[in-house]
Tab-separated table of C-alpha atoms in Angstrom:
chain	number	residue	atom	x	y	z
D	1	MET	CA	-10.336	0.528	24.420
D	2	THR	CA	-8.132	-2.576	24.421
D	3	LEU	CA	-5.337	-3.043	21.864
D	4	LEU	CA	-7.192	-5.904	20.171
D	5	ARG	CA	-10.360	-3.871	19.853
D	6	ARG	CA	-8.463	-0.880	18.459
D	7	ASN	CA	-6.722	-3.081	15.907
D	8	VAL	CA	-9.945	-4.762	14.788
D	9	THR	CA	-11.829	-1.456	14.617
D	10	THR	CA	-9.070	0.226	12.613
D	11	GLY	CA	-8.747	-2.765	10.296
D	12	LEU	CA	-12.453	-2.936	9.548
D	13	PHE	CA	-12.689	0.826	9.060
D	14	VAL	CA	-9.822	1.021	6.554
D	15	LEU	CA	-11.095	-2.019	4.639
D	16	ALA	CA	-14.625	-0.593	4.527
D	17	ILE	CA	-13.424	2.787	3.250
D	18	SER	CA	-11.159	1.168	0.639
D	19	PHE	CA	-13.881	-1.139	-0.699
D	20	ALA	CA	-16.520	1.597	-0.658
D	21	TYR	CA	-14.237	3.928	-2.625
D	22	ALA	CA	-13.386	1.251	-5.199
D	23	ILE	CA	-16.997	0.130	-5.673
D	24	ILE	CA	-18.403	3.656	-5.963
D	25	ARG	CA	-15.670	4.834	-8.350
D	26	TYR	CA	-15.467	1.831	-10.637
D	27	ASN	CA	-18.742	-0.099	-10.419
D	28	VAL	CA	-21.223	2.683	-9.695
D	29	LEU	CA	-19.789	5.723	-11.478
D	30	LYS	CA	-17.519	4.237	-14.152
D	31	GLY	CA	-19.868	1.408	-15.003
D	32	VAL	CA	-17.470	-1.502	-14.604
D	33	ALA	CA	-19.490	-4.725	-14.655
D	34	TRP	CA	-20.428	-6.069	-11.231
D	35	GLU	CA	-19.124	-9.451	-12.379
D	36	GLN	CA	-15.639	-7.984	-11.982
D	37	LEU	CA	-16.125	-7.041	-8.342
D	38	PRO	CA	-14.795	-10.301	-6.788
D	39	LEU	CA	-11.300	-9.994	-8.269
D	40	LEU	CA	-10.617	-6.878	-10.351
D	41	ILE	CA	-12.319	-4.277	-8.170
D	42	SER	CA	-11.565	-6.055	-4.898
D	43	ASN	CA	-7.900	-6.145	-5.901
D	44	LYS	CA	-7.896	-2.370	-6.264
D	45	ALA	CA	-9.449	-1.981	-2.811
D	46	ILE	CA	-7.067	-4.500	-1.243
D	47	SER	CA	-4.008	-2.803	-2.745
D	48	LEU	CA	-5.155	0.585	-1.421
D	49	ALA	CA	-5.847	-0.832	2.037
D	50	ALA	CA	-2.417	-2.511	2.068
D	51	VAL	CA	-0.731	0.813	1.360
D	52	ILE	CA	-2.798	2.607	3.998
D	53	PHE	CA	-2.038	0.033	6.708
D	54	ILE	CA	1.700	-0.017	6.038
D	55	ALA	CA	1.748	3.769	5.745
D	56	LEU	CA	-0.032	4.148	9.084
D	57	SER	CA	2.462	1.822	10.759
D	58	TYR	CA	5.253	4.215	9.796
D	59	MET	CA	3.281	7.427	10.114
D	60	LEU	CA	2.485	6.780	13.789
D	61	GLY	CA	6.147	7.066	14.717
D	62	SER	CA	6.481	10.510	13.150
D	63	LEU	CA	3.123	11.707	14.465
D	64	SER	CA	4.091	10.687	17.999
D	65	ARG	CA	6.934	13.205	17.835
D	66	PHE	CA	4.641	16.075	16.871
D	67	PHE	CA	1.617	15.085	18.971
D	68	PRO	CA	2.897	12.824	21.784
D	69	ASN	CA	-0.206	13.204	23.920
D	70	ILE	CA	-2.343	11.723	21.135
D	71	PHE	CA	-0.171	9.214	19.297
D	72	VAL	CA	2.351	7.777	21.765
D	73	SER	CA	-0.409	5.599	23.194
D	74	LYS	CA	-1.122	4.295	19.670
D	75	LEU	CA	2.426	3.114	18.943
D	76	ASP	CA	1.599	-0.422	20.060
D	77	MET	CA	-0.632	-0.703	16.962
D	78	ARG	CA	2.285	-0.441	14.543
D	79	LYS	CA	3.067	-4.156	14.417
D	80	PHE	CA	-0.529	-5.082	13.636
D	81	LEU	CA	-0.862	-2.369	11.011
D	82	GLY	CA	2.372	-3.314	9.279
D	83	LEU	CA	1.811	-7.077	9.286
D	84	PHE	CA	-1.831	-6.789	8.260
D	85	GLY	CA	-0.805	-4.480	5.447
D	86	PHE	CA	1.844	-6.982	4.386
D	87	GLY	CA	-0.759	-9.745	4.400
D	88	LEU	CA	-3.060	-7.698	2.188
D	89	ALA	CA	-0.152	-6.932	-0.149
D	90	SER	CA	0.411	-10.686	-0.459
D	91	VAL	CA	-3.253	-11.177	-1.378
D	92	HIS	CA	-2.951	-8.327	-3.911
D	93	ILE	CA	-0.029	-10.086	-5.587
D	94	LEU	CA	-1.871	-13.408	-5.781
D	95	ILE	CA	-4.970	-11.826	-7.324
D	96	SER	CA	-2.833	-9.787	-9.733
D	97	LEU	CA	-1.136	-12.974	-10.960
D	98	LEU	CA	-4.564	-14.436	-11.692
D	99	ILE	CA	-5.964	-11.489	-13.638
D	100	PHE	CA	-2.869	-9.892	-15.197
D	101	SER	CA	-3.226	-10.269	-18.968
D	102	PRO	CA	-2.935	-8.236	-22.213
D	103	GLN	CA	-6.728	-8.125	-22.395
D	104	ARG	CA	-7.121	-6.422	-19.020
D	105	TYR	CA	-3.929	-4.362	-19.045
D	106	PRO	CA	-3.026	-3.633	-22.689
D	107	ASN	CA	-0.814	-0.666	-21.738
D	108	PHE	CA	1.699	-3.040	-20.161
D	109	PHE	CA	2.060	-5.407	-23.109
D	110	SER	CA	3.595	-5.235	-26.581
D	111	ASP	CA	1.748	-6.404	-29.678
D	112	ASP	CA	3.487	-9.780	-29.434
D	113	GLY	CA	1.952	-10.402	-26.009
D	114	ASN	CA	5.129	-9.832	-23.992
D	115	LEU	CA	5.513	-7.202	-21.296
D	116	ASN	CA	6.701	-3.855	-22.618
D	117	LEU	CA	9.191	-1.615	-20.806
D	118	ARG	CA	6.488	0.016	-18.709
D	119	GLY	CA	5.063	-3.349	-17.701
D	120	GLU	CA	8.442	-4.852	-16.817
D	121	LEU	CA	9.541	-1.787	-14.857
D	122	SER	CA	6.305	-1.670	-12.881
D	123	MET	CA	6.516	-5.373	-12.040
D	124	LEU	CA	10.179	-5.082	-11.040
D	125	LEU	CA	9.488	-2.187	-8.686
D	126	GLY	CA	6.550	-4.035	-7.153
D	127	ILE	CA	8.612	-7.196	-6.624
D	128	LEU	CA	11.475	-5.263	-5.033
D	129	GLY	CA	9.093	-3.420	-2.744
D	130	PHE	CA	7.461	-6.678	-1.676
D	131	PHE	CA	10.876	-8.215	-1.055
D	132	VAL	CA	11.781	-5.368	1.295
D	133	PHE	CA	8.549	-5.732	3.259
D	134	THR	CA	9.007	-9.503	3.391
D	135	MET	CA	12.339	-8.982	5.164
D	136	ILE	CA	10.665	-6.568	7.575
D	137	ALA	CA	7.819	-8.998	8.255
D	138	LEU	CA	10.256	-11.842	8.944
D	139	ALA	CA	12.204	-9.585	11.296
D	140	SER	CA	8.975	-9.003	13.231
D	141	ILE	CA	8.643	-12.663	14.222
D	142	PRO	CA	9.118	-12.840	18.035
D	143	GLY	CA	11.949	-15.368	17.838
D	144	VAL	CA	13.793	-13.262	15.281
D	145	ILE	CA	13.291	-10.090	17.301
D	146	ASN	CA	14.790	-11.699	20.404
D	147	SER	CA	17.838	-12.912	18.481
D	148	GLN	CA	18.804	-9.461	17.174
D	149	GLU	CA	20.333	-6.393	18.703
D	150	ARG	CA	17.822	-3.580	18.951
D	151	GLU	CA	19.780	-1.233	16.661
D	152	ARG	CA	20.024	-3.880	13.958
D	153	TRP	CA	16.317	-4.609	14.249
D	154	LEU	CA	15.495	-0.906	13.964
D	155	THR	CA	17.688	-0.654	10.863
D	156	ILE	CA	15.686	-3.420	9.217
D	157	GLN	CA	12.412	-1.734	10.153
D	158	ARG	CA	13.606	1.556	8.660
D	159	LEU	CA	14.008	-0.214	5.323
D	160	GLY	CA	10.250	0.198	5.126
D	161	TYR	CA	10.790	3.719	3.839
D	162	LEU	CA	12.780	2.265	0.957
D	163	GLY	CA	9.950	-0.194	0.406
D	164	LEU	CA	7.433	2.650	0.317
D	165	ILE	CA	9.541	4.525	-2.238
D	166	LEU	CA	9.699	1.415	-4.440
D	167	VAL	CA	5.939	0.930	-4.143
D	168	PHE	CA	5.410	4.609	-4.962
D	169	PHE	CA	7.272	4.239	-8.238
D	170	HIS	CA	5.524	0.921	-8.915
D	171	ILE	CA	2.211	2.765	-8.616
D	172	LEU	CA	3.491	5.762	-10.570
D	173	THR	CA	4.626	3.586	-13.467
D	174	MET	CA	1.269	1.837	-13.610
D	175	GLY	CA	-1.095	4.761	-13.220
D	176	TRP	CA	0.509	8.051	-14.194
D	177	GLU	CA	-1.415	8.386	-17.462
D	178	GLY	CA	-4.748	8.363	-15.664
D	179	TRP	CA	-3.506	10.916	-13.159
D	180	LEU	CA	-3.053	13.455	-15.948
D	181	LYS	CA	-6.633	13.164	-17.202
D	182	PRO	CA	-8.869	14.525	-14.422
D	183	ALA	CA	-11.673	15.136	-16.912
D	184	GLY	CA	-12.011	11.377	-17.187
D	185	TRP	CA	-12.205	10.685	-13.449
D	186	PRO	CA	-15.662	9.223	-12.667
D	187	GLY	CA	-17.492	11.677	-10.447
D	188	GLY	CA	-14.229	13.560	-9.979
D	189	MET	CA	-12.935	10.723	-7.774
D	190	LEU	CA	-9.170	10.262	-7.903
D	191	PRO	CA	-7.806	7.002	-9.331
D	192	ILE	CA	-7.030	4.543	-6.543
D	193	SER	CA	-3.402	4.483	-7.660
D	194	LEU	CA	-3.190	8.237	-7.152
D	195	VAL	CA	-4.796	8.002	-3.709
D	196	ALA	CA	-2.232	5.372	-2.723
D	197	ALA	CA	0.617	7.494	-4.086
D	198	ILE	CA	-0.589	10.511	-2.084
D	199	VAL	CA	-0.701	8.409	1.088
D	200	ILE	CA	2.884	7.241	0.554
D	201	ALA	CA	4.052	10.771	-0.251
D	202	ALA	CA	2.441	12.007	2.979
D	203	VAL	CA	4.342	9.399	5.018
D	204	LEU	CA	7.664	10.288	3.428
D	205	LEU	CA	7.078	14.036	3.798
D	206	LEU	CA	6.095	13.580	7.441
D	207	LYS	CA	9.272	11.571	8.078
D	208	ILE	CA	11.447	14.208	6.417
D	209	THR	CA	9.731	16.913	8.493
D	210	ALA	CA	10.330	14.920	11.687
D	211	LEU	CA	14.038	14.659	10.876
D	212	VAL	CA	14.498	18.357	10.187
């Protein structure tokens, strides 16, 4: 299978799984109105897919150390996975700016309509995480790559783990209350925020294991 075909197949598969999970959990089982599928529910799916793509781009490096015969040949997918994930994260931010309001997210706002501490902290962590991945994406431009020493370029790429940690706490700040109420999970399906947090935790744990 060619690199392009692998990238397209992986991209479509992750997007399909993310959207199917979001639709089944929120529209089908939880009863969220289908009118909210284009933005609200799609935004949940897009944010999950963004995390999965970026996580995979970093996970492949660690997996190639443990299972070289399987994953070394997949390392050339990392750039696509990371940049596509960054693109989806950008879309997630744009949609979030459109729909973020006290009516939709009352837990993040005070009675006077301003962001409360939880809302401000979550937004700050998300912005910082996006800033880190923006630097990494810019460093992946061919002209920028050629102008840098390899060690410096690798240092910038490794900042992705910091970005993942920031995103983890962004997600944690937003969704931790729902994580503690499994009785309220529609059909027993984990909240998308918890799924994303587990994916990030798996990447970080795999990296730590590879370093030991």
